[in-house]
Amino acid sequence: MSDITVDSKQYLVKEEPYYEPVGNEVALYEAAYNARMPMMLKGPTGCGKSRFVEYMAYKLGRPLITVACNEDMTASDLVGRFLLDKDGTKWQDGPLANAARIGAICYLDEVVEARQDTTVVIHPLTDHRRTLPLDKKGELIEAHPDFQLVISYNPGYQSLMKDLKQSTKQRFGGLDFDYPEESIETAIVAKESGVDKDIAAKLVQISHRARNLKGHGLDEGISTRLLVYAGQLISKGIDPLAACSMTMVTPLTDDPDMRDTLDAAVQTFFS
Amino acid sequence: MSVKLEDYEDFLSDVPAIRDVLEGTFHEAARTMSPTGLENYLNGAKALCNLGRGNDLVVTYLQEMPLVVKECGEDIIEDCLTAAMKLSSMTSGEVIMLMFQSLPSAARNLGDAQLLRGYLTFIHQFASTAARGLRPMLNHIDQLLTKLTLSGLRRWATFGAQAYRRDFDNLVTYFNLESADSKAMLQKERRGVLFVRIQRKLNFYLRALWGRDFFVRPTGADYTDFRPYIEHRILHVPDAVDNVGDVSGLDLYRATAGHMASHMCYSTAPISAEQLSPAQMFFIGMLEDARVEYEAGMEFPGLKKLWMSLITMDEENQEKAEHETMPVLLHIAHMLMDETVTIDDEQITAFVKKFHNEIQARQDDNQFSWHMGMELFHLFADRKAVPSLRILERIAIPYRDDNRYVWEFEEFDFNTEY
Ligand SMILES: Nc1ncnc2c1ncn2[C@@H]1O[C@H](COP(=O)(O)OP(=O)(O)OP(=O)(O)O)[C@@H](O)[C@H]1O
Ligand SMILES: [Mg+2]
């Protein structure tokens, strides 16, 4: 039986990601990292949580291992499992074990999606023990001193069924994220998509109109991510109305009245 | 105060069939009605029982009323009962029952308590002129009201009632929607867009643009001079509109509600009407329209574009104008929206130029509208070219309201409960 090992360098973020700070989140995160405090990033979809983690990993010079969580994920998907091949069985670390060994930042994206019996495997890593038991293998990993766990969490669509247990929540420090204020969001959209400031400002204003409808027929507002998409199409020469409809209206809702309204709202911004 | 079914034991113990139904509907009724409403609802059942037109009538009432209340509010219960009482002297219990059966559909399609009252009045009048048509018409009421406004229905019915006053067979065919003239009339009265069909979209639209709720109500726009209006912070719009040129009925509704919402969003005080003639008030209102539309247009250039397309639509039809000044006023309204539009008239050119030079600095100041409006009034007064008020008020700008709000302005607070 032999283990599969990995090279930690491949997880380093090579180029500085563009991240526009919206408050003092960079300093707060740095302090949390220095204490190796597990962190929870809360905020609606597409508001920059993943980008922020990438940026912090780069800034701190730590490898970053990201796991997109889903309902079908089992504890083994995080921790690791034995693989069978012609030479016999091999243990393969899961991403969490991997991160704990190499001292990476492990980012569990949209952690509420995972079932609760999966989520509990992170418990020993997130308290004073800083260990990860590999029960099947009979090993207890002591987390590398640089290891840190970060989870993201969208409080908007957590249903009664899908919420983190208090015993999970209370192992994390939290940072609140939201769509950035107008001027910052405009700068982000312009920079990320290549459209000029005027168009970017228009896109941001349109998204504010749609956010007015959140809770009044819309479950979620138009995210920064979708604004960037719209900008990217416009900078490729697509007609703004068509670009907005495709990126900011169609993905957002299936309600025909609402789509019609959003298209009409988009039109009010273009003369 | 709470209303309990047991309190009605006296009356219910006589009529077990009704009690069974009531036990089913009471729960739903109690959810949609206040104790007073519930009391009226139950007393109504009692009164209908006493009418002695059979239990089916009472049962229908009990079943349909909660649905009507859900659409139009509980004050309507008494109106419906009164209507039933009045009908009872003219027609059979079965027709009264059909009337109750038609109410949920009428309430849903008319979408407003006041209009539903109008419907009840219409039924009453109809019963006294063509009672035989009532039954077939009520049997088709859903089909009729999904296509017609209340006034359209009234005209459609009046035509049939008059044409076949003495010809019962054809009367019934007409109101059964079977005859060709019945269908043709229906087609003729049919409007492009009924308010209730687009209400949800319109509410979304206003909320998206201004981030707050507006109350929009359909109003029977029977007569040709109907203008939308704002009263007690409620936007009253026609219950149906036709497409105007290339502009769809829905967009016309958006333009109309958007204009009125702009009055409310960009005004902070009323203008004093003191010492003003109605014509002067008209001119000031016209400038006030231009001011609020300027502000809205800065935020929503596309909305301004929509308004502009509605203003310019009639500009070509100069020959049909009742007064030579009207096309000029329409053109001035256009010029106030679009700096690049010109006119072969030095005074007016100078006037409009002044507006555009100053509007940015004075956009929040409705006194600016007062001064500019008076200036424009005098410009025409000096030329002895001020049309009569009747003509002025018929200016062909279909989306603008009657501007009573400009003078009666009420503080519009986000947090005010209606
Ligand atoms: N502060 C920011 N600086 C730079 N780019 C940003 C910022 N916020 C958002 N973005 C842009 O928005 C896009 C979406 O952000 P990101 O993927 O980080 O969202 P998220 O919050 O992780 O969403 P989800 O919860 O759906 O995973 C990014 O790709 C980036 O283009
Ligand atoms: Mg007006």
XYZ file of C-alpha atoms and ligand atoms in Angstrom:
721
model
C 0.000 0.000 0.000
C 1.436 3.347 -0.956
C 0.083 6.854 -0.713
C -0.410 9.288 -3.507
C 1.326 12.529 -2.669
C 0.927 15.897 -4.247
C 3.062 18.866 -4.985
C 1.859 21.840 -2.978
C 3.266 24.373 -5.460
C 0.557 23.624 -7.974
C -1.966 25.132 -5.607
C -0.243 28.481 -5.363
C -2.112 31.357 -6.953
C 0.370 32.425 -9.575
C -0.831 35.797 -10.680
C -2.255 38.481 -8.490
C -6.026 38.305 -8.850
C -7.786 41.603 -9.337
C -9.699 42.324 -6.183
C -11.271 45.639 -5.331
C -11.590 45.973 -1.555
C -14.985 47.173 -0.430
C -14.215 47.819 3.234
C -11.632 46.651 5.723
C -12.104 42.982 4.834
C -8.480 42.535 3.773
C -7.083 43.624 7.134
C -9.694 41.642 9.034
C -8.956 38.529 7.064
C -5.229 38.911 7.599
C -5.745 39.137 11.327
C -7.985 36.074 11.240
C -5.400 34.182 9.247
C -2.656 35.113 11.673
C -4.739 33.526 14.395
C -5.516 30.620 11.988
C -9.134 31.273 12.734
C -11.543 29.380 10.481
C -13.525 31.875 8.441
C -17.034 32.003 7.074
C -17.743 34.364 4.170
C -21.400 35.226 3.973
C -23.037 36.890 1.037
C -25.239 36.530 -2.018
C -24.103 34.692 -5.093
C -21.573 36.358 -7.359
C -20.571 39.172 -5.020
C -16.861 38.401 -4.923
C -16.342 35.861 -2.143
C -14.346 33.414 -4.234
C -12.347 36.185 -5.785
C -11.540 37.514 -2.344
C -10.234 34.178 -1.118
C -8.033 33.828 -4.183
C -6.696 37.276 -3.601
C -5.969 36.622 0.065
C -4.271 33.323 -0.724
C -2.065 35.140 -3.180
C -1.344 37.943 -0.747
C -0.496 35.517 2.051
C 1.509 33.320 -0.292
C -0.490 30.222 0.648
C -1.664 27.452 -1.656
C -5.422 27.452 -2.183
C -7.585 24.358 -2.495
C -11.183 25.030 -3.435
C -14.013 22.538 -3.122
C -17.416 23.265 -4.616
C -19.795 21.543 -2.253
C -22.877 19.701 -3.353
C -25.553 17.470 -1.984
C -24.022 14.241 -3.243
C -20.701 14.903 -1.636
C -19.685 12.404 1.027
C -17.164 12.697 3.808
C -14.797 10.563 1.714
C -14.889 13.127 -1.054
C -13.381 15.583 1.399
C -11.152 13.323 3.451
C -9.945 10.712 0.985
C -10.434 7.095 0.066
C -8.689 3.925 -0.985
C -8.391 3.492 -4.707
C -8.034 0.117 -6.319
C -5.735 -0.411 -9.299
C -3.595 -3.199 -10.776
C -0.928 -2.743 -8.104
C -3.363 -3.052 -5.238
C -4.953 -0.376 -3.104
C -3.684 3.132 -2.691
C -4.871 5.776 -0.352
C -5.704 9.045 -1.971
C -6.073 12.105 0.196
C -9.176 14.145 -0.383
C -8.822 17.894 -0.813
C -9.343 18.615 2.849
C -6.685 16.148 3.970
C -4.455 17.462 1.287
C -4.843 21.038 2.422
C -4.293 20.094 6.045
C -1.020 18.385 5.154
C 0.479 21.032 2.922
C -0.714 24.027 4.914
C -3.083 25.382 2.303
C -6.108 27.533 2.637
C -9.025 25.190 2.037
C -12.091 26.925 0.658
C -15.364 25.032 0.891
C -17.616 26.931 -1.465
C -21.363 26.934 -0.738
C -20.969 24.656 2.215
C -24.700 24.511 3.060
C -25.133 22.408 -0.045
C -23.285 19.538 1.610
C -25.225 17.210 3.861
C -24.774 17.702 7.562
C -23.098 14.335 8.103
C -20.501 15.455 5.585
C -20.017 18.817 7.181
C -19.175 17.400 10.600
C -15.828 16.020 9.385
C -14.489 19.547 9.498
C -15.204 19.892 13.205
C -11.909 18.587 14.627
C -10.001 20.775 12.170
C -11.800 23.869 13.299
C -11.227 23.796 17.021
C -8.144 23.651 19.209
C -7.367 20.126 18.020
C -6.575 21.110 14.437
C -6.579 17.473 13.438
C -8.274 15.408 10.786
C -8.898 11.745 11.528
C -8.714 9.492 8.492
C -10.798 6.751 10.041
C -10.606 4.326 7.155
C -6.885 4.620 6.937
C -6.336 4.749 10.690
C -4.357 7.983 10.578
C -4.760 11.239 12.415
C -3.468 14.195 10.439
C -2.121 17.067 12.475
C -2.871 20.114 10.434
C 0.123 22.012 9.080
C 0.632 25.248 11.045
C -0.297 27.342 8.000
C -3.527 25.470 7.252
C -6.755 27.454 7.361
C -10.328 26.525 6.585
C -12.672 28.989 4.860
C -16.283 28.352 4.004
C -18.783 30.395 2.032
C -22.407 30.655 2.718
C -25.326 32.365 1.018
C -27.814 33.385 3.690
C -30.348 34.293 1.019
C -31.448 30.928 -0.187
C -30.812 28.862 2.856
C -34.052 27.071 3.419
C -35.285 25.459 6.578
C -33.869 22.241 5.269
C -30.537 23.676 4.356
C -28.830 25.500 7.097
C -25.629 24.895 8.968
C -25.876 23.448 12.433
C -25.114 25.872 15.219
C -22.243 23.629 16.290
C -20.779 24.135 12.829
C -21.507 27.840 12.529
C -19.978 28.625 15.862
C -16.563 27.388 14.861
C -16.007 30.269 12.450
C -15.333 33.937 12.411
C -17.581 35.628 9.871
C -17.197 38.308 7.222
C -20.251 39.775 5.548
C -20.151 40.380 1.828
C -22.666 42.107 -0.341
C -22.797 43.643 -3.778
C -20.353 46.535 -3.624
C -21.524 50.114 -3.548
C -22.163 51.816 -6.868
C -18.788 53.407 -7.562
C -16.811 50.320 -6.587
C -19.076 47.983 -8.510
C -18.788 50.236 -11.542
C -14.998 50.098 -11.313
C -15.111 46.305 -11.025
C -17.407 45.880 -14.017
C -15.342 48.245 -16.150
C -12.084 46.564 -15.236
C -13.316 42.982 -15.504
C -15.220 43.356 -18.745
C -13.420 46.107 -20.603
C -16.443 48.354 -21.136
C -16.082 52.056 -20.464
C -17.142 53.682 -17.215
C -20.423 55.015 -18.633
C -21.656 51.646 -19.758
C -20.442 50.024 -16.560
C -22.335 52.643 -14.555
C -25.480 51.934 -16.532
C -25.183 48.221 -15.922
C -24.750 48.823 -12.231
C -27.787 51.083 -12.157
C -29.856 48.475 -13.923
C -28.818 45.948 -11.312
C -29.972 48.328 -8.598
C -33.398 48.444 -10.213
C -33.576 44.688 -10.187
C -32.408 44.587 -6.582
C -35.457 46.737 -5.793
C -37.490 43.685 -6.740
C -35.718 41.268 -4.459
C -38.339 39.885 -2.111
C -41.019 41.392 -4.345
C -41.072 38.738 -7.011
C -37.358 38.068 -7.337
C -35.413 35.728 -5.079
C -32.038 37.191 -5.864
C -30.782 40.433 -7.328
C -28.491 40.668 -10.350
C -25.031 39.723 -9.134
C -21.779 41.476 -9.871
C -20.839 38.367 -11.805
C -23.765 38.814 -14.191
C -22.881 42.467 -14.666
C -19.407 41.418 -15.669
C -20.928 38.957 -18.144
C -23.096 41.684 -19.649
C -20.094 43.969 -19.942
C -18.067 41.257 -21.625
C -20.702 40.776 -24.311
C -21.075 44.504 -24.854
C -17.351 44.940 -25.228
C -17.463 42.201 -27.861
C -19.844 44.375 -29.834
C -23.186 42.849 -28.841
C -26.101 45.263 -28.697
C -26.496 46.357 -25.056
C -30.196 45.502 -24.869
C -29.582 41.998 -26.146
C -26.536 41.576 -23.932
C -28.459 42.663 -20.838
C -31.397 40.479 -21.637
C -29.188 37.464 -22.120
C -27.045 37.900 -19.027
C -29.106 39.896 -16.584
C -32.693 38.880 -17.274
C -32.937 35.363 -18.643
C -30.774 33.645 -16.011
C -32.463 35.457 -13.158
C -36.068 34.320 -13.319
C -38.574 32.166 -15.159
C -41.551 34.345 -14.284
C -42.696 35.832 -17.621
C -44.126 38.989 -16.031
C -40.893 39.555 -14.216
C -38.776 38.989 -17.292
C -40.883 41.384 -19.230
C -40.473 43.947 -16.491
C -36.727 43.512 -16.298
C -36.405 43.885 -20.044
C -38.499 47.040 -19.834
C -36.377 48.316 -16.951
C -33.248 47.697 -19.008
C -34.753 49.724 -21.820
C -35.311 52.709 -19.576
C -31.548 53.055 -19.332
C -30.808 53.214 -23.017
C -32.024 56.113 -25.079
C -64.738 40.826 19.156
C -64.871 37.400 17.679
C -67.595 35.837 15.612
C -68.512 32.247 16.252
C -70.632 29.955 14.225
C -72.443 28.855 17.360
C -73.926 32.335 17.678
C -75.937 31.587 14.575
C -77.287 28.305 15.877
C -80.882 29.578 15.925
C -80.982 30.220 12.270
C -78.743 27.368 11.217
C -80.593 24.635 13.046
C -83.538 25.201 10.715
C -81.493 24.680 7.592
C -79.055 21.782 7.952
C -78.042 21.957 4.281
C -76.760 25.472 4.736
C -75.023 24.667 7.943
C -72.994 21.964 6.224
C -71.811 24.363 3.560
C -71.104 27.097 6.021
C -68.940 24.844 8.098
C -66.768 24.460 5.017
C -66.660 28.113 3.950
C -66.517 29.708 7.367
C -62.883 28.931 7.877
C -61.870 30.504 4.563
C -64.117 33.477 5.243
C -62.625 34.006 8.677
C -59.195 34.238 7.113
C -60.135 36.921 4.605
C -62.566 38.969 6.660
C -62.460 41.040 9.819
C -64.992 40.246 12.550
C -67.277 42.957 11.184
C -66.980 41.575 7.684
C -67.676 38.094 8.950
C -70.739 39.305 10.763
C -72.027 40.971 7.617
C -71.318 37.802 5.712
C -73.356 35.677 8.133
C -76.163 38.180 8.503
C -76.314 38.283 4.742
C -76.872 34.527 4.641
C -79.667 34.936 7.114
C -81.288 37.684 5.073
C -81.074 35.623 1.910
C -82.645 32.703 3.746
C -85.501 34.919 4.761
C -85.993 35.882 1.157
C -87.354 32.366 0.685
C -85.878 31.787 -2.763
C -84.415 28.436 -1.938
C -81.321 27.138 -0.232
C -79.228 26.988 -3.398
C -79.143 30.752 -3.524
C -77.839 30.953 0.028
C -75.328 28.209 -0.568
C -73.976 29.951 -3.659
C -73.677 33.204 -1.765
C -71.752 31.515 1.022
C -69.389 29.854 -1.388
C -68.666 32.762 -3.700
C -68.476 35.680 -1.310
C -65.095 34.891 0.287
C -63.572 34.804 -3.213
C -65.038 38.192 -4.017
C -63.826 39.666 -0.746
C -60.353 38.407 -1.467
C -60.263 40.463 -4.678
C -62.166 43.583 -3.684
C -62.277 43.853 0.093
C -65.066 43.099 2.522
C -66.965 46.370 2.111
C -68.344 44.879 -1.048
C -70.455 42.314 0.853
C -73.186 44.807 1.604
C -73.266 46.079 -1.950
C -73.692 42.552 -3.222
C -76.507 41.855 -0.771
C -78.317 45.049 -1.667
C -77.999 44.164 -5.326
C -79.471 40.716 -4.645
C -82.381 42.217 -2.720
C -83.146 44.613 -5.526
C -82.985 41.830 -8.081
C -85.346 39.662 -6.074
C -88.310 41.769 -7.055
C -87.487 41.445 -10.746
C -86.251 37.968 -11.356
C -86.106 34.390 -10.151
C -83.962 33.010 -7.386
C -82.007 31.121 -9.968
C -80.912 34.270 -11.761
C -79.900 35.878 -8.489
C -77.863 32.790 -7.882
C -76.215 33.199 -11.284
C -75.428 36.777 -10.346
C -73.597 35.590 -7.239
C -71.830 32.984 -9.298
C -70.586 35.655 -11.670
C -69.098 37.778 -8.918
C -65.731 36.087 -8.373
C -64.985 36.293 -12.068
C -66.209 39.882 -12.243
C -64.115 40.812 -9.227
C -61.045 39.205 -10.714
C -61.494 40.739 -14.119
C -62.427 44.212 -12.955
C -59.871 44.157 -10.182
C -61.358 46.996 -8.175
C -64.215 47.431 -5.684
C -65.541 50.586 -7.286
C -65.723 48.912 -10.668
C -67.448 45.908 -9.148
C -70.063 48.258 -7.703
C -70.508 49.586 -11.206
C -71.019 46.020 -12.353
C -73.762 45.466 -9.770
C -75.519 48.632 -10.891
C -75.252 47.503 -14.464
C -76.849 44.137 -13.632
C -79.685 45.910 -11.891
C -80.318 48.242 -14.810
C -80.070 45.405 -17.222
C -82.616 43.347 -15.281
C -85.121 46.142 -15.605
C -84.710 46.494 -19.365
C -83.954 43.020 -20.698
C -84.453 40.567 -17.861
C -84.591 37.635 -20.265
C -81.079 38.303 -21.418
C -79.698 38.165 -17.925
C -79.458 34.421 -17.604
C -77.575 33.783 -20.864
C -75.320 36.765 -20.262
C -74.419 35.677 -16.740
C -73.627 32.253 -18.094
C -70.960 33.846 -20.312
C -69.724 36.498 -17.973
C -66.202 35.193 -17.646
C -65.716 35.121 -21.387
C -67.166 38.604 -21.691
C -65.168 40.205 -18.931
C -61.863 38.763 -20.003
C -62.363 40.718 -23.232
C -64.367 43.777 -22.270
C -64.109 46.540 -19.749
C -67.167 47.335 -17.711
C -68.128 50.128 -20.058
C -67.527 47.873 -23.036
C -69.798 45.285 -21.485
C -72.428 47.928 -20.881
C -72.354 49.051 -24.503
C -72.375 45.511 -25.801
C -75.376 44.686 -23.613
C -77.258 47.879 -24.371
C -76.956 47.226 -28.063
C -78.442 43.742 -27.738
C -81.145 44.834 -25.328
C -82.307 47.589 -27.646
C -82.073 45.622 -30.852
C -84.120 42.695 -29.558
C -86.384 44.397 -27.099
C -89.380 42.562 -28.472
C -87.764 39.532 -29.982
C -87.084 37.112 -27.166
C -85.526 34.381 -29.263
C -82.977 36.656 -30.789
C -82.386 38.347 -27.482
C -81.365 35.040 -25.998
C -79.168 34.167 -28.994
C -77.465 37.535 -28.724
C -76.710 37.150 -25.039
C -75.658 33.580 -25.543
C -72.949 34.985 -27.812
C -74.348 32.939 -30.663
C -75.422 35.539 -33.192
C -73.128 37.267 -35.645
C -73.984 40.762 -34.477
C -73.302 39.741 -30.912
C -69.837 38.567 -31.874
C -69.249 41.618 -34.024
C -70.196 43.949 -31.203
C -67.919 42.068 -28.873
C -65.082 42.504 -31.319
C -65.802 46.191 -31.662
C -65.874 46.828 -27.948
C -62.828 44.816 -27.271
C -59.890 46.917 -26.049
C -56.227 46.316 -26.736
C -55.060 45.748 -23.197
C -57.082 45.379 -20.041
C -55.498 46.795 -16.930
C -55.998 43.648 -14.883
C -53.941 41.696 -17.389
C -50.876 43.858 -16.963
C -51.305 45.010 -13.382
C -48.632 42.740 -12.017
C -46.120 43.797 -14.643
C -46.887 47.439 -14.011
C -46.360 47.086 -10.274
C -43.046 45.334 -10.840
C -42.012 48.067 -13.230
C -42.710 50.918 -10.850
C -41.059 49.119 -7.992
C -37.981 48.372 -10.107
C -37.589 51.983 -11.174
C -38.265 53.752 -7.912
C -37.783 51.088 -5.276
C -41.133 51.617 -3.634
C -44.703 50.541 -4.053
C -47.275 52.629 -5.848
C -50.947 51.944 -5.764
C -52.405 51.805 -9.210
C -56.124 51.436 -9.727
C -58.180 50.884 -12.835
C -60.837 53.465 -13.428
C -63.761 53.211 -15.794
C -62.512 55.386 -18.649
C -65.889 55.629 -20.257
C -65.873 59.019 -21.803
C -63.355 60.171 -24.381
C -61.977 63.003 -22.261
C -60.839 60.723 -19.491
C -57.473 61.689 -18.042
C -55.552 59.600 -15.569
C -55.193 61.251 -12.185
C -53.528 60.964 -8.815
C -55.746 61.114 -5.774
C -54.789 60.276 -2.214
C -51.506 58.968 -3.571
C -53.290 56.413 -5.728
C -52.613 56.386 -9.443
C -55.867 56.085 -11.358
C -55.415 54.739 -14.849
C -57.915 53.664 -17.511
C -59.282 50.149 -17.061
C -58.232 49.380 -20.615
C -56.238 51.051 -23.347
C -55.638 50.483 -27.015
C -52.283 50.450 -28.697
C -51.270 53.886 -29.893
C -49.413 53.721 -33.182
C -46.361 51.577 -32.560
C -46.664 51.860 -28.815
C -48.286 48.829 -27.199
C -51.012 49.193 -24.624
C -48.632 47.866 -21.999
C -46.054 50.513 -22.849
C -48.756 53.163 -22.756
C -49.587 52.008 -19.244
C -45.909 52.183 -18.355
C -45.616 55.670 -19.784
C -48.715 56.805 -17.913
C -47.853 55.291 -14.551
C -44.228 56.372 -14.997
C -45.308 59.942 -15.586
C -47.508 60.007 -12.517
C -44.868 58.301 -10.403
C -42.481 61.032 -11.539
C -44.837 63.693 -10.208
C -44.787 61.920 -6.883
C -41.067 61.253 -6.773
C -39.851 64.616 -7.932
C -42.226 66.957 -6.105
C -41.798 68.157 -2.566
C -44.505 70.813 -2.262
C -47.722 71.851 -3.947
C -47.899 74.887 -6.201
C -50.342 77.467 -4.952
C -53.307 77.910 -7.251
C -54.170 81.206 -5.714
C -55.206 83.933 -8.157
C -54.699 81.697 -11.151
C -57.171 81.157 -13.927
C -57.752 77.569 -15.044
C -55.931 78.294 -18.301
C -52.930 79.623 -16.421
C -53.000 76.505 -14.303
C -52.954 74.434 -17.445
C -49.801 76.150 -18.706
C -48.061 75.857 -15.350
C -49.014 72.190 -15.260
C -47.540 71.685 -18.682
C -44.229 73.114 -17.525
C -44.405 71.087 -14.341
C -44.813 67.993 -16.509
C -41.696 69.005 -18.398
C -39.810 69.532 -15.148
C -40.614 66.145 -13.593
C -40.013 64.420 -16.882
C -36.650 66.101 -17.105
C -35.705 64.652 -13.738
C -37.001 61.206 -14.615
C -35.299 61.377 -17.997
C -31.936 61.994 -16.366
C -32.330 58.724 -14.495
C -34.161 56.793 -17.198
C -33.358 58.008 -20.687
C -35.345 55.140 -22.149
C -38.495 56.242 -20.357
C -38.073 59.693 -21.816
C -37.737 58.136 -25.228
C -41.035 56.344 -24.715
C -42.783 59.564 -23.682
C -41.326 61.355 -26.636
C -42.650 58.768 -29.046
C -46.135 59.349 -27.646
C -45.872 63.131 -27.853
C -44.694 63.249 -31.427
C -47.264 60.756 -32.606
C -49.999 63.325 -33.011
C -47.849 66.156 -34.217
C -48.515 65.398 -37.839
C -52.275 65.382 -37.416
C -52.405 69.145 -37.277
C -55.457 69.498 -39.463
C -57.721 67.727 -37.019
C -56.840 70.201 -34.252
C -59.721 72.110 -32.761
C -57.647 75.233 -32.315
C -54.526 76.424 -34.103
C -52.608 76.733 -30.835
C -52.942 73.062 -29.941
C -50.420 71.699 -32.445
C -48.035 74.444 -31.347
C -48.424 73.425 -27.709
C -47.785 69.833 -28.619
C -44.679 70.890 -30.438
C -43.538 72.960 -27.470
C -44.017 69.931 -25.210
C -41.765 68.052 -27.597
C -39.195 70.855 -27.629
C -39.136 70.954 -23.838
C -38.113 67.305 -23.906
C -35.626 67.539 -26.712
C -33.354 70.536 -27.022
C -32.566 69.844 -30.638
C -36.130 70.273 -31.884
C -36.754 73.673 -33.445
C -39.656 75.908 -34.407
C -39.993 78.828 -36.765
C -40.994 81.286 -34.064
C -38.474 83.516 -32.292
C -40.417 84.033 -29.103
C -41.080 80.374 -28.558
C -37.517 79.498 -29.469
C -36.255 81.938 -26.852
C -38.720 80.590 -24.300
C -37.690 76.979 -24.787
C -34.033 77.936 -24.783
C -34.494 79.593 -21.419
C -36.083 76.410 -20.094
C -33.154 74.291 -21.194
C -30.608 76.768 -19.878
C -32.085 76.785 -16.418
C -33.690 73.406 -15.900
C -30.587 71.676 -14.632
C -30.084 74.156 -11.834
C -33.773 74.446 -11.002
C -34.936 70.895 -11.564
C -36.146 70.483 -7.986
C -37.975 73.775 -7.878
C -41.593 73.786 -8.964
C -41.660 77.572 -8.690
C -39.653 77.426 -11.856
C -42.638 75.709 -13.462
C -44.885 78.458 -12.131
C -42.802 81.237 -13.665
C -42.188 79.506 -16.949
C -45.809 78.431 -17.201
C -47.022 81.968 -16.681
C -44.553 83.219 -19.233
C -45.858 80.775 -21.797
C -49.426 81.670 -20.945
C -48.705 85.364 -21.523
C -46.937 84.596 -24.730
C -50.153 83.133 -26.120
C -52.419 85.581 -24.317
C -50.615 88.493 -25.984
C -51.290 86.838 -29.301
C -54.911 86.333 -28.312
C -54.357 82.674 -28.992
C -55.228 80.903 -25.759
C -57.703 78.121 -26.517
C -60.639 77.451 -24.244
C -60.047 75.271 -21.236
C -62.104 72.501 -22.751
C -59.784 72.389 -25.734
C -56.626 72.804 -23.667
C -57.523 69.870 -21.493
C -57.889 67.659 -24.501
C -54.280 68.092 -25.515
C -53.240 64.978 -27.370
C -50.673 63.639 -24.937
C -52.237 60.342 -23.997
C -50.039 59.407 -21.054
C -50.259 62.575 -18.991
C -52.551 62.946 -15.992
C -54.888 65.828 -15.241
C -52.297 67.380 -12.908
C -54.597 67.865 -9.957
C -51.711 66.453 -7.951
C -49.607 69.490 -8.791
C -51.967 71.637 -6.732
C -53.113 69.094 -4.177
C -49.762 67.498 -3.560
C -49.633 65.256 -0.490
C -46.421 64.397 1.259
C -45.309 61.091 -0.145
C -43.493 59.090 2.427
C -41.953 55.710 1.747
C -43.110 54.443 5.067
C -46.672 55.664 5.022
C -49.117 52.843 5.295
C -52.051 53.110 3.010
N -14.475 43.103 -5.027
C -14.296 42.586 -6.258
N -13.166 42.810 -6.930
C -13.001 42.301 -8.156
N -13.918 41.561 -8.817
C -15.071 41.311 -8.192
C -15.312 41.803 -6.895
N -16.550 41.422 -6.536
C -17.050 40.734 -7.565
N -16.168 40.651 -8.564
C -16.445 40.043 -9.874
O -17.599 39.227 -9.715
C -17.353 37.920 -10.161
C -18.046 36.950 -9.251
O -17.421 36.906 -8.013
P -17.154 35.553 -7.226
O -17.041 34.422 -8.167
O -16.067 35.797 -6.281
O -18.541 35.438 -6.470
P -18.964 34.561 -5.221
O -19.376 35.510 -4.186
O -17.912 33.609 -4.896
O -20.233 33.830 -5.786
P -20.817 32.364 -5.456
O -21.412 32.464 -4.089
O -21.874 32.192 -6.508
O -19.711 31.437 -5.572
C -15.863 37.771 -10.152
O -15.482 36.892 -11.171
C -15.376 39.173 -10.441
O -15.395 39.391 -11.835
Mg -48.643 65.314 -15.241
